[in-house]
XYZ file of C-alpha atoms in Angstrom:
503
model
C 12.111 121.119 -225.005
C 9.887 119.960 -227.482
C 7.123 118.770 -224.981
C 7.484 122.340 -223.348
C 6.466 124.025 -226.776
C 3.657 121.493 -227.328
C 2.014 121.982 -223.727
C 2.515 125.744 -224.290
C 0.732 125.711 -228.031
C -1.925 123.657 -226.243
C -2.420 125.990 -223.938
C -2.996 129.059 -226.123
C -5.271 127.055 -228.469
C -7.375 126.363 -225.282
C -7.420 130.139 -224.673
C -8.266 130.827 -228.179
C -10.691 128.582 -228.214
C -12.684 130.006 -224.919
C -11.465 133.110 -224.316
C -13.118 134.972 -221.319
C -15.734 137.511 -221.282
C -16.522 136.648 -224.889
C -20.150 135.131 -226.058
C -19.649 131.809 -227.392
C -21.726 133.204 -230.968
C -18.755 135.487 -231.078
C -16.143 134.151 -233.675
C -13.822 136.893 -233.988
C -11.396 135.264 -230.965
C -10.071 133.229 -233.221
C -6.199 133.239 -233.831
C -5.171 134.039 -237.564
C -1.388 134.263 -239.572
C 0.278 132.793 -236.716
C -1.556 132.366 -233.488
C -2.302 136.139 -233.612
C -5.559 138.336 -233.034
C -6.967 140.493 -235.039
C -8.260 143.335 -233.144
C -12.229 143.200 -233.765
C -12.740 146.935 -235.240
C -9.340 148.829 -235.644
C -8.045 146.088 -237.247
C -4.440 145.577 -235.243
C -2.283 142.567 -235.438
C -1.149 141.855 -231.968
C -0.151 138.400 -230.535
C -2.880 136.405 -229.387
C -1.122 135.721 -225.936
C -1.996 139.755 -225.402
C -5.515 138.861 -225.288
C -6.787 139.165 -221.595
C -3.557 140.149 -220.074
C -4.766 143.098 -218.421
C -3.318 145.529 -220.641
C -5.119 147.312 -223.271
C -3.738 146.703 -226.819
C -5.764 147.454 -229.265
C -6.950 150.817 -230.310
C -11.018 149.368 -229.989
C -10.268 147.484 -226.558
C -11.739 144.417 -227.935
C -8.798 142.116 -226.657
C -9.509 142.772 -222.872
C -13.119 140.943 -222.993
C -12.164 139.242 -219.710
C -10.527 142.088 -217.545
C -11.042 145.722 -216.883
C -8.007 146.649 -218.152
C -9.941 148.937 -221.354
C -12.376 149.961 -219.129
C -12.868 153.746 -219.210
C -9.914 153.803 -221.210
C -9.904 157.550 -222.663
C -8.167 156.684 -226.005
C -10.873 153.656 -226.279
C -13.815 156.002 -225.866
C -12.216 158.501 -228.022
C -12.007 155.686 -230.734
C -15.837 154.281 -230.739
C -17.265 158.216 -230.047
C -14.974 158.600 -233.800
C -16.540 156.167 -235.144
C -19.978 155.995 -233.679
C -20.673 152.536 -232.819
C -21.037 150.783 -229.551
C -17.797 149.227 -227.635
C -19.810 145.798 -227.339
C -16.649 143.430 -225.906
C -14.351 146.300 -224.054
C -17.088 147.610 -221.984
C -18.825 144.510 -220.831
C -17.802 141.058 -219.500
C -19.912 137.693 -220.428
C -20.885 136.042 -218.250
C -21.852 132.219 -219.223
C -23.577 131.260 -216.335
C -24.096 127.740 -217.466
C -27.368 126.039 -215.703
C -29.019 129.769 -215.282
C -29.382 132.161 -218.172
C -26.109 134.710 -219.394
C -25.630 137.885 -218.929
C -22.837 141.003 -219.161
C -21.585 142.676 -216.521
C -19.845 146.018 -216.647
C -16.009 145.293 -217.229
C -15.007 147.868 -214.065
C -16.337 144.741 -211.946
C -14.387 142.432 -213.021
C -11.599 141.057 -210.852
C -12.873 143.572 -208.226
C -13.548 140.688 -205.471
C -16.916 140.652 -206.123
C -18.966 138.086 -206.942
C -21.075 139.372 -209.561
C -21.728 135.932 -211.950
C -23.477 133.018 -210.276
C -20.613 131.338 -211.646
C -18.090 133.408 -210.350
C -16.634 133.443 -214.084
C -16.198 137.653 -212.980
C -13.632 136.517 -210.983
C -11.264 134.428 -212.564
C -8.408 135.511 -211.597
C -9.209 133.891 -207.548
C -8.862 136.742 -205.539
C -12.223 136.099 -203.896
C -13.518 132.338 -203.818
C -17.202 132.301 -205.261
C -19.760 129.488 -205.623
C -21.679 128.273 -208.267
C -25.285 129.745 -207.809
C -26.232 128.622 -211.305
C -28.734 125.858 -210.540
C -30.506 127.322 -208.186
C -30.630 130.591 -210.303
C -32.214 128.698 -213.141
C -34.544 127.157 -211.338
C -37.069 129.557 -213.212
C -35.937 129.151 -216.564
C -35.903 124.996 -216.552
C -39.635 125.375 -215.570
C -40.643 128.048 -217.886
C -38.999 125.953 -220.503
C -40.591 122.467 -219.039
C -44.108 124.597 -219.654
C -43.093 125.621 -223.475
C -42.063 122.167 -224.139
C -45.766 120.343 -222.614
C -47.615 123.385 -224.566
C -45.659 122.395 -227.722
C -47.021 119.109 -227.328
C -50.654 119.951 -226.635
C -50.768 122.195 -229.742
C -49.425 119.707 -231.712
C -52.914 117.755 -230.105
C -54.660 120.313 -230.976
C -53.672 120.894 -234.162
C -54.835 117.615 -234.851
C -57.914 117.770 -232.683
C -58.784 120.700 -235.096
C -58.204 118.689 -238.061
C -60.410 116.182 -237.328
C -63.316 119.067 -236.461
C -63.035 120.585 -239.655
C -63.300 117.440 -241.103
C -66.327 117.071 -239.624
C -67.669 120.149 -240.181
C -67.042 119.974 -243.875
C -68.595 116.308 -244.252
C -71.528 117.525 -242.406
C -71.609 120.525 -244.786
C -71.910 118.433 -247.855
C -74.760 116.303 -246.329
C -76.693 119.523 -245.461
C -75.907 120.581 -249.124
C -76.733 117.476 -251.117
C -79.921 116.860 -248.796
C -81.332 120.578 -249.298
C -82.879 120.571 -253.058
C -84.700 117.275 -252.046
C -86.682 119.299 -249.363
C -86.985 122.193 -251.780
C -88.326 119.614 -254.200
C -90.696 118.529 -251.693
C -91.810 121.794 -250.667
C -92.371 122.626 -254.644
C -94.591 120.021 -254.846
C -96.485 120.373 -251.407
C -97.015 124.426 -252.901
C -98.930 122.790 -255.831
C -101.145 120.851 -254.025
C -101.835 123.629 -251.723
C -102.722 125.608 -254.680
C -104.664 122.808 -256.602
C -106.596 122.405 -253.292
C -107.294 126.116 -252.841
C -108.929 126.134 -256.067
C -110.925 123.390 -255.647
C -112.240 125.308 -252.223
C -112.717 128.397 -253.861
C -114.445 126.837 -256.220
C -116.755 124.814 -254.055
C -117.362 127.868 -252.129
C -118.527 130.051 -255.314
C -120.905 127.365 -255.985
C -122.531 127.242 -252.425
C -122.880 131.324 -252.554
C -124.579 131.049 -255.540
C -126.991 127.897 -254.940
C -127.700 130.252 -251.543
C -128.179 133.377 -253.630
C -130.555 131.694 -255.885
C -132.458 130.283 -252.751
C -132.811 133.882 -251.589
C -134.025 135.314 -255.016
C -136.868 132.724 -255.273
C -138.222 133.313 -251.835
C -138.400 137.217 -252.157
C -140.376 136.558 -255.360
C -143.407 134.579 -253.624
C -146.215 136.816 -253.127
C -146.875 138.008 -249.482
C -149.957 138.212 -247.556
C -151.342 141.164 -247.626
C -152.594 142.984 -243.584
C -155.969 142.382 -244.976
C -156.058 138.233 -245.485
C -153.923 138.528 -242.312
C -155.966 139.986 -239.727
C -158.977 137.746 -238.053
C -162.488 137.987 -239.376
C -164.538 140.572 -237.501
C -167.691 138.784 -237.722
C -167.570 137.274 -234.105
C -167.789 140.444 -232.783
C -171.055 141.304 -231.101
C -173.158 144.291 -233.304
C -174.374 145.917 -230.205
C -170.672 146.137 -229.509
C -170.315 147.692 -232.968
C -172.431 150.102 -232.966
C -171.659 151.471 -229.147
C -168.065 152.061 -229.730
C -166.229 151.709 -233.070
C -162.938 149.292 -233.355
C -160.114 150.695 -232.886
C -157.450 151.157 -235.910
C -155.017 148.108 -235.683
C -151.596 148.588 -234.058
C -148.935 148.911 -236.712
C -147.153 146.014 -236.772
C -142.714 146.039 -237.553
C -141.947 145.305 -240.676
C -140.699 141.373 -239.710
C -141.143 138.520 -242.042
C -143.511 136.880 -239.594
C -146.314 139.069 -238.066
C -147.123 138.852 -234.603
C -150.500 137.474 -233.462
C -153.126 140.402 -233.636
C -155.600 140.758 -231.065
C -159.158 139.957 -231.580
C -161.406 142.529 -231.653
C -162.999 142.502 -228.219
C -159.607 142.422 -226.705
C -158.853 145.046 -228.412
C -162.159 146.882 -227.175
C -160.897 146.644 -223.481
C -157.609 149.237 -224.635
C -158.095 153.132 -224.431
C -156.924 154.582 -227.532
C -153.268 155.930 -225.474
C -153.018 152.199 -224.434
C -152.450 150.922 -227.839
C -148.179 150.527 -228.676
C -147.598 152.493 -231.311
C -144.399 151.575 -231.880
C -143.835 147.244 -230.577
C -140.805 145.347 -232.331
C -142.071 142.461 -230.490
C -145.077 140.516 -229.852
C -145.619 138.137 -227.209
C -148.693 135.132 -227.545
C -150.897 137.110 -225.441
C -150.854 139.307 -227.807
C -149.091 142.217 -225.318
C -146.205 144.175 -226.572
C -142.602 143.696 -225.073
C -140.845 146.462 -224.648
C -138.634 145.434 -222.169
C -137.657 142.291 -223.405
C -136.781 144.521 -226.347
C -134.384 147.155 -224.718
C -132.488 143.564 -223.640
C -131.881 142.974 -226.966
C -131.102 146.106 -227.853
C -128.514 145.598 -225.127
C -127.175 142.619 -226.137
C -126.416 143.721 -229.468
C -124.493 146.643 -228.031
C -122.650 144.293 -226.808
C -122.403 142.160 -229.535
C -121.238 145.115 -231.143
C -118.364 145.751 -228.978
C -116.483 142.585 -229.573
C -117.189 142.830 -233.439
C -115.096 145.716 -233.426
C -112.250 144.438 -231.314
C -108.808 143.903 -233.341
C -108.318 140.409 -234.548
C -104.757 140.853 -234.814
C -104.373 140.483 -231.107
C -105.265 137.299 -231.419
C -101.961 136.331 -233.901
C -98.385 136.781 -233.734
C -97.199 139.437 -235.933
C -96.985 138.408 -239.985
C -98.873 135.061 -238.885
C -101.289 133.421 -241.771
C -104.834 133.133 -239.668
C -106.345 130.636 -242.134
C -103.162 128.236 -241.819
C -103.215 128.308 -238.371
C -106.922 128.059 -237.761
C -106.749 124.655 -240.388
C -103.805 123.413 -238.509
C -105.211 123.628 -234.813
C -108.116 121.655 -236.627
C -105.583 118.843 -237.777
C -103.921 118.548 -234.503
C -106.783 119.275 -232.160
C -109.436 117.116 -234.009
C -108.238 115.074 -237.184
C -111.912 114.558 -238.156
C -112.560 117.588 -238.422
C -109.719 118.597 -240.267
C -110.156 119.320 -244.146
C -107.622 118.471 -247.097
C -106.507 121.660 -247.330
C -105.738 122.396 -243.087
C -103.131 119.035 -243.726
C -101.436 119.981 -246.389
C -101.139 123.451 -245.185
C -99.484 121.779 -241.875
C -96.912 119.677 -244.189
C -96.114 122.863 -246.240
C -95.021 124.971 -243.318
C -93.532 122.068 -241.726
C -91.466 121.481 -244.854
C -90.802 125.042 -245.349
C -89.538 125.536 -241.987
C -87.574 122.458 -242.825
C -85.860 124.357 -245.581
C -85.442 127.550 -244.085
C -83.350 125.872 -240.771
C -81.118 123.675 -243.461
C -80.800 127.074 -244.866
C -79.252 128.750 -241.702
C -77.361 125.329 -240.902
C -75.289 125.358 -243.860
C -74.538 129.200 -243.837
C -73.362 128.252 -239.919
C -71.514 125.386 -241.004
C -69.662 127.159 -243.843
C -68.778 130.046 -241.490
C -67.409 127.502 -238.995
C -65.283 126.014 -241.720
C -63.783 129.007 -243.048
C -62.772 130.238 -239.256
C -61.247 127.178 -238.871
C -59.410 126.919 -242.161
C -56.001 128.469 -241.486
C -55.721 127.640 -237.612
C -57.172 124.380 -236.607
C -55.763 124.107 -233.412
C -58.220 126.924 -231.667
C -61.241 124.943 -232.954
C -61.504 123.786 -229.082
C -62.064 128.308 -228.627
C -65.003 128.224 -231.275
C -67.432 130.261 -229.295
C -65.622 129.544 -226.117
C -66.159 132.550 -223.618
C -63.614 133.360 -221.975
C -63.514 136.144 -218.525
C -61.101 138.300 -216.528
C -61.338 141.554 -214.515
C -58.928 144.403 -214.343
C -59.759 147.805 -213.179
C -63.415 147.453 -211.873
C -64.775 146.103 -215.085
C -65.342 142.464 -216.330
C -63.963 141.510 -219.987
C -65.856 138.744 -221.846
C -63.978 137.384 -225.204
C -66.138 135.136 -227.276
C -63.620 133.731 -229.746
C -64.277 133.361 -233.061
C -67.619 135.742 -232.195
C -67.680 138.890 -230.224
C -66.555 140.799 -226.838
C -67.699 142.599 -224.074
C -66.882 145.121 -221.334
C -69.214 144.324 -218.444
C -69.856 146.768 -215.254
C -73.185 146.740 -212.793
C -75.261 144.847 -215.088
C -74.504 147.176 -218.143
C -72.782 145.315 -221.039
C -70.543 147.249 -223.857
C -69.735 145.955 -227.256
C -65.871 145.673 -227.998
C -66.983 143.985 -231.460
C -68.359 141.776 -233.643
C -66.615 141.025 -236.601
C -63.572 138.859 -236.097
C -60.384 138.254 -238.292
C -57.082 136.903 -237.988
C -54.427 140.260 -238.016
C -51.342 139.369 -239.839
C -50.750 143.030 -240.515
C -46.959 142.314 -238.514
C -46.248 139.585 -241.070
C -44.960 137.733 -238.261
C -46.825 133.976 -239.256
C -45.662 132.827 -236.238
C -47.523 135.193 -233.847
C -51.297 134.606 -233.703
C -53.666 137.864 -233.637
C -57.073 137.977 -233.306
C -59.338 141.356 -234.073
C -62.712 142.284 -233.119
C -63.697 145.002 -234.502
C -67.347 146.941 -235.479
C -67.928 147.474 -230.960
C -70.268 150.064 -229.827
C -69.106 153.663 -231.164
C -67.615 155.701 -228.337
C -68.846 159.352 -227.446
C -67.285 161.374 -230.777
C -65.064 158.692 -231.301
C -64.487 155.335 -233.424
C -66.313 152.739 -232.686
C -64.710 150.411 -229.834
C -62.107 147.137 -230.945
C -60.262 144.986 -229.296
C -56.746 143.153 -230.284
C -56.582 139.448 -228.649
C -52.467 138.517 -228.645
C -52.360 134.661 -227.977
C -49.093 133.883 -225.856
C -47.844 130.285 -225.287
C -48.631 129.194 -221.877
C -50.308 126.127 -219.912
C -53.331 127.493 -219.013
C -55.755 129.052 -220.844
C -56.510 132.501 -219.209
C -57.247 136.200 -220.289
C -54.501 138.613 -218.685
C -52.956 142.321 -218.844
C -55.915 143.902 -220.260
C -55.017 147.601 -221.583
C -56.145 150.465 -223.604
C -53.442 151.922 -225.412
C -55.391 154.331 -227.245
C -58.779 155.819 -226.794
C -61.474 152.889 -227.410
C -59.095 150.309 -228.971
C -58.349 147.942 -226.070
C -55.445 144.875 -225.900
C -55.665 141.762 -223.940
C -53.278 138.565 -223.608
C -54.757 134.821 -224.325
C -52.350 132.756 -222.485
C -52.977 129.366 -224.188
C -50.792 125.968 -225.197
C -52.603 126.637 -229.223
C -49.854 129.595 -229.178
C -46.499 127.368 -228.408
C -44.598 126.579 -230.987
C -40.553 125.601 -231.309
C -39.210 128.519 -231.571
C -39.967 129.679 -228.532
C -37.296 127.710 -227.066
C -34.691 129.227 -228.561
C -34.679 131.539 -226.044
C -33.687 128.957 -223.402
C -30.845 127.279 -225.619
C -28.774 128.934 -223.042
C -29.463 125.716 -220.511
C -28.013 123.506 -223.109
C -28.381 119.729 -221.146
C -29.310 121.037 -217.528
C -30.326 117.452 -216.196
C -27.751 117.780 -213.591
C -26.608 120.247 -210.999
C -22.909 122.193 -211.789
C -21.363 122.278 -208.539
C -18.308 124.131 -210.112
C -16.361 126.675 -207.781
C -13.781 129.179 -208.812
């Protein structure tokens, strides 16, 4: 007798302990004051060997999880609709589905010789015979979980990948920092010597202007021949000459530093008096007048002219110092020929462009570290560009930079100003924004929300615009898998091997 009442107290401690249709997070099947139950919302005291006996007990239904006897049970609905919550346990029936993931069916199908569980846990009581699907089932699950666990391991990889960049990028930082007043330095004192040089030229320069000025002065102030001492002596010429026709006045002669040769007198005799120039700028030895030769010239320095007047600028880039560069091709082209001033103008914009590159290094450099401050493990995305197409158009992200909307060679700006959003508050969930795109047509200007999800490879997908000009896009990527997403697959538990369990 006593062994009966210990096998029968086993027995309903086994049934309290998995009672079926009931979520194993659910700790309300528990027996209390004497193996009884509770009933879950109404509050009843019943036995717990009512539970799952087909019959409906309790005013909330909640101790038929495993059978449809509370199903559509008019006083039931009458009591949740009262008190407006949701019949949770008499509606629905668990099913456990060990190997595969859970789920509820409705109660109504339970016991109803269908085989609605891939365990067949729907249909305990063995009116139909069902197999264990479970494995097969889950096939999905164990490799979507296999794929969360290797990208929890590459971001941890990552992480320290990133680590080690920003490590890098920070020592480099400091070099480019501690290194930059020594060129400044440099360039200071290059500047001076420039300067000290320029003055000396300058004043070098002054000096030969005036020596030449002084030259000038001295040879305007020597007395000039008059036309008079000039001109040839007359007395060679014949009197009978003389007295038969009278000489001819002289031809007036341009007022040139050096006079042409003038004609002697019986040359001059052989001229009529229209055959004498009038007007000659230049005299030949023969003592003829060129006029021809003269209209070349006059040519010449039309032409002369011309390229006087053409725009030197065209020769130099925009903002470009002409002296500098004219002294520096000296120094390169022909060192001999080069003065103290072109070489130190070559080291001073050699130096300056020196400083002005560190400059833009270290404003990179400190840009670079502060993107890669709070998430390390997407330094392997810094600048990465990244492509997929949906809907006839081509979408370029540029992480950590900008983004793109590309269709028959014309290119839109989704934006250019990045930041990390952690307007959910969820630190967990990693959100990247571009904003500041190309304004739309009476709209905001264009942005684009880049939602990293936790997969193998790294790919752009489901591209949408939920509202006008702000567009959405997925980043599959390992960087994004972390622990918890495994919780969701708890449900396998140790799925190594295959249940071959039928009921």
């Amino acid at each position: 007798m006593l062994l009966i009442f210990c096998f029968l107290g086993l027995v309903l401690i086994d049934a309290a302990a998995l009672p079926k249709g009931v979520p194993h997070t659910i700790d309300k099947y528990r027996p209390v004051q004497s193996n009884q139950y509770r009933c879950y919302v109404s509050d009843e005291l019943i036995d717990f060997s009512f539970v799952n006996d087909d019959f409906c007990d309790c005013l909330d239904g909640t101790d038929e999880p495993g059978t449809a006897a509370c199903a559509g049970s008019p006083s039931v609905a009458a009591f949740w609709h009262a008190h407006g919550e949701e019949a949770a346990f008499s509606s629905t029936f668990y099913c456990p589905q060990k190997g595969s993931k859970p789920k509820v069916v409705p109660a109504s199908e339970v016991n109803d010789g269908v085989c609605d569980c891939c365990d067949g846990s729907d249909e305990w009581q063995g009116l139909t015979p069902c197999k264990n699907t479970c494995w097969d089932e889950g096939a999905l699950f164990r490799q979507r979980k296999q794929q969360i666990e290797q990208g929890i391991a590459r971001r941890e990889r990552f992480v320290k990948e990133g680590h080690t960049v920003l490590a890098s990028v920070k020592a480099e930082l400091e070099k480019e920092k501690a290194t930059l007043p020594q060129h400044e330095a440099t360039l200071k004192e290059l500047e001076k010597e420039e300067d000290e040089l320029k003055r000396l030229e300058a004043e070098k320069k002054a000096k030969e202007r005036k020596k030449e000025e002084e030259g000038e002065s001295q040879e305007q102030q020597q007395p000039l021949q008059s036309e008079e001492e000039a001109l040839p002596p007359v007395s060679n010429v014949e009197p009978a000459t003389q007295a038969e026709e009278p000489s001819p006045s002289p031809p007036t002669l341009p007022p040139a530093p050096a006079s042409p040769p003038v004609q002697q007198d019986d040359d001059l005799d052989a001229l009529d008096d229209d055959e004498v120039p009038t007007d000659c700028h230049e005299w030949g030895e023969d003592g003829k007048c060129h006029d021809k030769d003269h209209e070349h010239d006059e040519d010449e320095e039309g032409l002369i002219g011309e390229e006087d007047e053409m725009d030197e600028d065209e020769y130099y880039e925009e903002g470009e110092d002409r002296e500098w560069e004219d002294s520096r091709r000296r120094a390169e082209g022909s060192p001999e020929n080069a003065t103290e001033l072109d070489k130190i103008r070559t080291k001073v914009s050699d130096t300056r462009h020196h400083v002005t590159e560190a400059k833009k290094k270290i404003d990179h450099l400190e840009k670079k570290a502060k993107d890669l401050e709070s998430k390390p493990e997407y330094a392997h995305l810094y600048h990465k560009c990244v492509e997929t197409n949906s809907d006839g158009y081509v979408y370029e992200v540029c992480f950590f930079k900008d983004a793109h909307q590309k269709k028959d060679h014309h290119s839109t700006n989704l934006g250019r100003r990045w930041k990390w959003d952690i307007s959910t508050g969820n630190l967990d969930e990693d959100v990247m924004l571009l904003e500041g795109g190309q304004s739309c047509w009476n709209g905001p200007a264009r942005s684009l929300k880049v939602r990293f999800v936790c997969g193998i490879e790294e790919k752009l997908q489901n591209v949408s615009e939920p509202s006008r000009c702000v567009y959405e896009v997925n980043m599959m990527s390992p960087a994004a898998c972390r622990p918890h997403h495994l919780d969701e697959f708890k449900f396998l538990g140790d799925s190594s091997q295959q249940q071959h369990d039928e009921l």
